[in-house]
Structures are given as C-alpha cells and as structure tokens.
Amino acid sequence: MSEHVYNLLKQHHSVRKFKKEPILESHIKQLIEAGQSASTSSYLQAYSIIGINDPEVKEDLKEVSGQPYVVENGYLFVFVMDYYRHSIVNQESKHDMETSFESAEGLLVGTIDATLVAQNIAATAEDMGYGIVYLGSLRNDIERVREVLNLPEHTFPLFGMALGIPEDDEDGSPKPRLPFEHVFHQNQYDRDVESQREQLKAYDQTVSDYYSARTNGERSETWSNQIANFMSSKQRLDMLEQLNKSGFIRK
Ligand SMILES: Cc1cc2nc3c(=O)[nH]c(=O)nc-3n(C[C@H](O)[C@H](O)[C@H](O)COP(=O)(O)O)c2cc1C
C-alpha cells in the first residue's frame, strides 16, 4: 500500500489564515469532480455545491458567520442538501416522491451525501497544497443564507468550506483525536462506563498538554471541559423550524 493517502489524512488540520491568492480555476473543476465521485445513497446525488468568488457574496456570508476567513480565503464553497432536481422529476412523475424527500430519512440521506462530497473535496484540496476549514457558522442565519444564495424550496445550506494557500505564519498542527480503543468497537459496542471514563481521562490529559504546548502554558483546557462549555450553550435551536420552512421533515 502506498501510504500517501493515509499520511495526507493524518496531517489534516483546519486552516484559518489564507494568502490572498485565489485558487486555480482548473483546481476548482478538479475538486468538484473529485467530490462528485463520492458514493451517494441510492444514486440520488442529493446535494449541490455553490462556489463563491464574489467579494460581496463573501461579505454577506461573513456577516452571518462572524468569521473573517469567510472573506479572506482563496475560494469558498457552500454545501447544500438538494432535492430541487428530485422535485422537478416529481412534477413529471406519476409517483409520489415528496414523502421520500420530506421525511427524516430524506434529511439523513441528503446530509450524508453532501458530507461525503465535501470530505472528498477537503482531502483533494489538501493534496493540492491548500488548507481548508469547514464552516458550520453559516447556519447562524439560514434564512439570510438562503436569500444571499437564492436557494429554492427543497434545498438547505448545511455548511461551508473556506480554502486557499495557508499563510506563511499559519501554525496549525494536527489536533489529537480520541483514543483508538475509545472510538473503535469490535463486533459490539463496549458500554463499560468505567473503561470509557478512564479513556476520557487519559485523552483529557493529552488535549490539555497539546493546548499547553501550543500556547506556552496559557491555555490548558481539557476536551471534556471544552465540549461541556460548548454543548451547554444552546445553539441554533431554530433548525427544525428552518428545515420545515425549506421543505424538510414535513412527513
Ligand atoms: C461540519 C463542520 C463545521 C465546522 N464549522 C466551523 C466553523 O464554523 N468555524 C471554524 O473555525 N471551524 C469549524 N469547523 C472546524 C472544527 O472546529 C475542526 O475541524 C475541529 O476543531 C478539529 O480540528 P482540526 O480540523 O484542526 O483537526 C467545522 C468542522 C466541521 C466538520
């Protein structure tokens, strides 16, 4: 086995500082093609990708996300769950397809499809020498994103991705992940709370050491603290309403 893909994936870290240079046109096409080659549930291809290089559109989206790298990047993608084309087929068809794409299963299928495409694009972009960061922050104001991107019913903006050539002083490094035995279960799920707790304790130490080393001891937060703070701040509680308005989860 060539270790190229393995090594590339293991080097991933999010990049949030990019050079002003736009990415090559030919690369954009290759990235989309690589994305489209991902597997897709039942061949549905329930996604679209919106490529953004217009500074005004980027500025509008930055107002939603609040993150400077939504504007300062080499290119921006927004990944959209998309059943618009299926609704067009439905208009011509004798069958009722709506139940399928307005169901919870339809939501899962479209979300998974778009995510697989995005991750193919992320890995290919990193192989081209670009850095990437995903942008869930676009969900801060779904209605505004729908308006800016002119999204029709039966589409939903899931997340964005900023990419570009990393700035010279961009100092990201791969963040430690959960222990192998904590995420990998053989044959059956290991529910043992004690062993899970032990693994999390060890991981908390690893993450705390990682932050400490990167900030000269200024930050030494554990993973458990970080996610407790994040998950207890109620965020984007309007998602069900926004999905309903966009034509999802109606069945
Ligand atoms: C769907 C998704 C949405 C994300 N949204 C944001 C975001 O809005 N802003 C941001 O700075 N990072 C965002 N991230 C990046 C994560 O914070 C990052 O992947 C995680 O902390 C792990 O760090 P790493 O990618 O450097 O390994 C997002 C990642 C994913 C997968």
Short mmCIF file of C-alpha atoms and ligand atoms in Angstrom, two decimals:
data_model
loop_
_atom_site.label_atom_id
_atom_site.label_comp_id
_atom_site.label_asym_id
_atom_site.label_seq_id
_atom_site.Cartn_x
_atom_site.Cartn_y
_atom_site.Cartn_z
CA MET A 1 0.00 0.00 0.00
CA SER A 2 1.22 3.49 -0.79
CA GLU A 3 1.00 5.46 2.45
CA HIS A 4 0.23 8.66 0.56
CA VAL A 5 -3.48 8.92 1.34
CA TYR A 6 -3.00 7.74 4.93
CA ASN A 7 -0.24 10.28 5.58
CA LEU A 8 -2.18 13.06 3.90
CA LEU A 9 -5.29 12.42 6.01
CA LYS A 10 -3.26 12.14 9.22
CA GLN A 11 -1.76 15.60 8.55
CA HIS A 12 -5.16 17.31 8.39
CA HIS A 13 -5.70 20.40 10.47
CA SER A 14 -8.12 23.25 9.89
CA VAL A 15 -6.52 26.36 8.38
CA ARG A 16 -7.99 29.75 9.27
CA LYS A 17 -5.36 32.10 7.74
CA PHE A 18 -5.02 32.14 3.97
CA LYS A 19 -2.97 34.09 1.43
CA LYS A 20 -4.99 36.49 -0.75
CA GLU A 21 -4.27 34.46 -3.92
CA PRO A 22 -7.33 32.83 -5.47
CA ILE A 23 -7.10 29.11 -6.11
CA LEU A 24 -6.62 27.98 -9.73
CA GLU A 25 -9.76 27.72 -11.91
CA SER A 26 -8.62 24.28 -13.10
CA HIS A 27 -8.34 23.16 -9.48
CA ILE A 28 -11.93 24.20 -8.74
CA LYS A 29 -13.18 21.94 -11.53
CA GLN A 30 -10.99 19.04 -10.35
CA LEU A 31 -12.18 19.50 -6.78
CA ILE A 32 -15.83 19.33 -7.78
CA GLU A 33 -15.17 16.25 -9.92
CA ALA A 34 -13.37 14.56 -7.02
CA GLY A 35 -16.32 15.43 -4.78
CA GLN A 36 -18.84 14.04 -7.24
CA SER A 37 -17.04 10.71 -7.30
CA ALA A 38 -18.06 10.01 -3.70
CA SER A 39 -20.58 7.26 -3.11
CA THR A 40 -24.16 8.51 -2.98
CA SER A 41 -27.18 6.89 -1.33
CA SER A 42 -29.28 5.04 -3.94
CA TYR A 43 -27.60 7.17 -6.66
CA LEU A 44 -29.77 10.10 -5.51
CA GLN A 45 -26.98 12.71 -5.55
CA ALA A 46 -28.97 14.90 -3.20
CA TYR A 47 -26.56 17.82 -2.99
CA SER A 48 -25.29 20.89 -4.79
CA ILE A 49 -22.10 22.83 -4.28
CA ILE A 50 -22.08 26.61 -4.60
CA GLY A 51 -18.67 28.10 -5.42
CA ILE A 52 -18.18 31.67 -4.30
CA ASN A 53 -15.55 34.14 -5.51
CA ASP A 54 -17.66 37.34 -5.49
CA PRO A 55 -16.35 39.51 -2.62
CA GLU A 56 -19.83 40.93 -1.96
CA VAL A 57 -21.37 37.49 -1.57
CA LYS A 58 -18.49 36.50 0.71
CA GLU A 59 -19.05 39.66 2.77
CA ASP A 60 -22.75 38.85 3.15
CA LEU A 61 -21.90 35.35 4.32
CA LYS A 62 -19.25 36.67 6.71
CA GLU A 63 -21.94 38.75 8.38
CA VAL A 64 -23.79 35.50 9.06
CA SER A 65 -20.79 33.56 10.31
CA GLY A 66 -18.83 36.31 12.06
CA GLN A 67 -15.57 34.68 10.94
CA PRO A 68 -13.01 36.70 8.91
CA TYR A 69 -11.83 33.71 6.88
CA VAL A 70 -15.26 33.57 5.18
CA VAL A 71 -13.96 36.59 3.21
CA GLU A 72 -10.20 36.16 3.47
CA ASN A 73 -9.57 32.96 1.53
CA GLY A 74 -8.71 31.66 -1.92
CA TYR A 75 -12.22 30.35 -2.56
CA LEU A 76 -15.39 29.47 -0.73
CA PHE A 77 -17.79 26.55 -1.12
CA VAL A 78 -21.25 26.15 0.36
CA PHE A 79 -22.59 22.58 0.52
CA VAL A 80 -26.31 22.36 0.02
CA MET A 81 -28.61 19.41 0.59
CA ASP A 82 -30.57 19.49 -2.65
CA TYR A 83 -33.84 17.79 -3.61
CA TYR A 84 -34.84 20.57 -6.02
CA ARG A 85 -33.98 18.37 -9.01
CA HIS A 86 -35.90 15.48 -7.45
CA SER A 87 -38.92 17.77 -7.01
CA ILE A 88 -38.66 18.61 -10.74
CA VAL A 89 -38.65 14.89 -11.58
CA ASN A 90 -41.61 14.55 -9.20
CA GLN A 91 -43.65 17.11 -11.18
CA GLU A 92 -43.34 14.91 -14.29
CA SER A 93 -43.79 11.62 -12.49
CA LYS A 94 -46.94 9.62 -11.72
CA HIS A 95 -45.41 8.59 -8.38
CA ASP A 96 -45.40 10.43 -5.07
CA MET A 97 -41.75 11.17 -4.37
CA GLU A 98 -42.37 14.00 -1.95
CA THR A 99 -42.85 11.71 1.04
CA SER A 100 -39.33 10.47 0.47
CA PHE A 101 -37.52 13.79 0.41
CA GLU A 102 -39.68 15.43 3.05
CA SER A 103 -39.03 12.58 5.54
CA ALA A 104 -36.40 12.31 8.29
CA GLU A 105 -34.70 9.62 6.17
CA GLY A 106 -34.56 12.11 3.27
CA LEU A 107 -32.80 14.57 5.56
CA LEU A 108 -30.24 11.98 6.64
CA VAL A 109 -29.60 10.85 3.07
CA GLY A 110 -29.09 14.39 1.76
CA THR A 111 -26.88 15.37 4.69
CA ILE A 112 -24.71 12.28 4.34
CA ASP A 113 -24.43 12.70 0.54
CA ALA A 114 -23.31 16.33 0.83
CA THR A 115 -20.85 15.50 3.60
CA LEU A 116 -19.17 12.71 1.64
CA VAL A 117 -18.75 15.08 -1.32
CA ALA A 118 -17.30 17.75 0.94
CA GLN A 119 -14.78 15.44 2.57
CA ASN A 120 -13.58 14.17 -0.85
CA ILE A 121 -13.07 17.82 -1.78
CA ALA A 122 -11.29 18.57 1.50
CA ALA A 123 -8.80 15.72 1.07
CA THR A 124 -8.18 16.56 -2.60
CA ALA A 125 -7.65 20.24 -1.77
CA GLU A 126 -5.16 19.33 0.95
CA ASP A 127 -3.36 17.09 -1.53
CA MET A 128 -3.13 20.11 -3.90
CA GLY A 129 -1.39 22.02 -1.10
CA TYR A 130 -4.36 24.12 0.02
CA GLY A 131 -5.67 24.38 3.55
CA ILE A 132 -9.36 24.12 4.39
CA VAL A 133 -11.78 24.91 7.16
CA TYR A 134 -15.40 23.82 7.34
CA LEU A 135 -17.97 26.49 8.26
CA GLY A 136 -20.97 25.36 10.27
CA SER A 137 -21.27 29.02 11.27
CA LEU A 138 -23.32 29.64 8.12
CA ARG A 139 -26.22 28.01 9.97
CA ASN A 140 -26.28 31.04 12.31
CA ASP A 141 -28.86 32.56 9.98
CA ILE A 142 -30.29 30.06 7.50
CA GLU A 143 -32.88 32.47 6.15
CA ARG A 144 -30.22 35.03 5.24
CA VAL A 145 -28.01 32.39 3.59
CA ARG A 146 -30.99 31.14 1.58
CA GLU A 147 -31.64 34.70 0.43
CA VAL A 148 -27.99 35.50 -0.42
CA LEU A 149 -27.57 32.26 -2.39
CA ASN A 150 -31.07 32.34 -3.94
CA LEU A 151 -31.85 28.84 -2.66
CA PRO A 152 -35.20 27.33 -3.70
CA GLU A 153 -37.51 25.09 -1.66
CA HIS A 154 -36.19 21.57 -1.02
CA THR A 155 -32.64 22.79 -0.62
CA PHE A 156 -30.81 23.53 2.63
CA PRO A 157 -27.36 25.08 3.23
CA LEU A 158 -25.59 22.60 5.50
CA PHE A 159 -22.13 24.10 5.88
CA GLY A 160 -19.42 25.98 4.02
CA MET A 161 -15.74 25.38 3.40
CA ALA A 162 -13.09 28.10 3.03
CA LEU A 163 -9.92 27.10 1.26
CA GLY A 164 -6.72 28.61 -0.01
CA ILE A 165 -2.96 28.69 0.29
CA PRO A 166 -2.10 28.74 4.01
CA GLU A 167 -0.44 31.96 5.25
CA ASP A 168 3.28 31.53 5.99
CA ASP A 169 2.68 32.07 9.71
CA GLU A 170 -0.31 29.72 9.78
CA ASP A 171 0.73 27.49 12.63
CA GLY A 172 -1.92 24.81 12.78
CA SER A 173 -0.95 21.29 13.67
CA PRO A 174 -2.99 18.09 13.78
CA LYS A 175 -5.14 18.10 16.93
CA PRO A 176 -5.04 14.86 18.94
CA ARG A 177 -8.09 12.69 18.37
CA LEU A 178 -9.89 10.40 20.82
CA PRO A 179 -8.01 7.19 21.65
CA PHE A 180 -8.32 4.43 19.05
CA GLU A 181 -9.95 2.00 21.52
CA HIS A 182 -12.45 4.66 22.54
CA VAL A 183 -13.94 5.08 19.08
CA PHE A 184 -13.36 1.58 17.69
CA HIS A 185 -15.57 -1.24 18.99
CA GLN A 186 -15.19 -4.75 17.71
CA ASN A 187 -18.38 -6.67 16.89
CA GLN A 188 -20.41 -4.98 19.64
CA TYR A 189 -20.48 -1.62 21.36
CA ASP A 190 -18.45 -1.60 24.57
CA ARG A 191 -20.72 0.18 27.05
CA ASP A 192 -18.45 -0.16 30.07
CA VAL A 193 -18.65 3.25 31.73
CA GLU A 194 -15.51 2.76 33.83
CA SER A 195 -13.29 1.99 30.86
CA GLN A 196 -14.86 4.83 28.86
CA ARG A 197 -14.18 7.17 31.79
CA GLU A 198 -10.54 6.05 32.05
CA GLN A 199 -10.01 6.57 28.33
CA LEU A 200 -11.56 10.04 28.50
CA LYS A 201 -9.36 10.95 31.46
CA ALA A 202 -6.24 9.98 29.53
CA TYR A 203 -7.49 11.90 26.49
CA ASP A 204 -8.25 14.99 28.58
CA GLN A 205 -4.62 14.99 29.69
CA THR A 206 -3.39 14.61 26.08
CA VAL A 207 -5.56 17.52 24.89
CA SER A 208 -4.60 19.70 27.84
CA ASP A 209 -0.88 19.04 27.15
CA TYR A 210 -1.44 19.82 23.45
CA TYR A 211 -3.02 23.22 24.15
CA SER A 212 -0.46 23.98 26.84
CA ALA A 213 2.47 23.28 24.49
CA ARG A 214 0.93 25.43 21.72
CA THR A 215 0.18 28.42 23.97
CA ASN A 216 3.21 28.40 26.29
CA GLY A 217 1.01 27.22 29.11
CA GLU A 218 -1.64 29.96 28.67
CA ARG A 219 -4.37 27.51 27.73
CA SER A 220 -4.64 24.01 29.12
CA GLU A 221 -8.29 23.18 28.70
CA THR A 222 -9.33 19.52 28.67
CA TRP A 223 -11.53 18.09 25.94
CA SER A 224 -14.32 17.34 28.46
CA ASN A 225 -14.35 20.98 29.62
CA GLN A 226 -14.34 22.28 26.08
CA ILE A 227 -17.29 20.21 24.95
CA ALA A 228 -19.21 20.78 28.22
CA ASN A 229 -18.94 24.53 27.68
CA PHE A 230 -19.86 24.28 24.03
CA MET A 231 -22.73 21.84 24.39
CA SER A 232 -24.34 23.65 27.32
CA SER A 233 -24.63 26.89 25.36
CA LYS A 234 -27.85 26.33 23.45
CA GLN A 235 -27.12 26.99 19.80
CA ARG A 236 -29.19 27.29 16.65
CA LEU A 237 -32.37 25.96 18.20
CA ASP A 238 -34.33 27.09 15.15
CA MET A 239 -33.03 24.28 12.90
CA LEU A 240 -36.25 22.25 12.89
CA GLU A 241 -38.24 25.37 12.01
CA GLN A 242 -35.75 26.26 9.25
CA LEU A 243 -35.83 22.72 7.88
CA ASN A 244 -39.65 22.78 7.83
CA LYS A 245 -39.67 26.12 6.04
CA SER A 246 -37.23 24.75 3.46
CA GLY A 247 -39.41 21.71 2.74
CA PHE A 248 -37.86 19.10 5.05
CA ILE A 249 -39.15 16.93 7.94
CA ARG A 250 -42.75 17.51 6.95
CA LYS A 251 -43.74 13.83 6.93
C1 LIG B 1 -19.28 20.43 9.79
C2 LIG B 1 -18.18 21.25 10.42
C3 LIG B 1 -18.39 22.57 10.70
C4 LIG B 1 -17.35 23.38 11.22
N1 LIG B 1 -17.56 24.70 11.42
C5 LIG B 1 -16.54 25.51 11.77
C6 LIG B 1 -16.73 26.92 11.84
O1 LIG B 1 -17.80 27.44 11.61
N2 LIG B 1 -15.65 27.67 12.14
C7 LIG B 1 -14.42 27.13 12.39
O2 LIG B 1 -13.48 27.90 12.66
N3 LIG B 1 -14.22 25.79 12.35
C8 LIG B 1 -15.25 24.97 12.03
N4 LIG B 1 -15.06 23.61 11.93
C9 LIG B 1 -13.72 23.05 12.18
C10 LIG B 1 -13.66 22.29 13.51
O3 LIG B 1 -13.64 23.21 14.58
C11 LIG B 1 -12.39 21.44 13.49
O4 LIG B 1 -12.47 20.51 12.44
C12 LIG B 1 -12.18 20.68 14.81
O5 LIG B 1 -11.94 21.58 15.86
C13 LIG B 1 -10.98 19.74 14.70
O6 LIG B 1 -9.84 20.47 14.34
P1 LIG B 1 -8.99 20.14 13.04
O7 LIG B 1 -9.91 20.23 11.84
O8 LIG B 1 -7.92 21.21 13.01
O9 LIG B 1 -8.44 18.78 13.22
C14 LIG B 1 -16.09 22.80 11.49
C15 LIG B 1 -15.89 21.43 11.22
C16 LIG B 1 -16.91 20.67 10.70
C17 LIG B 1 -16.66 19.21 10.39
#
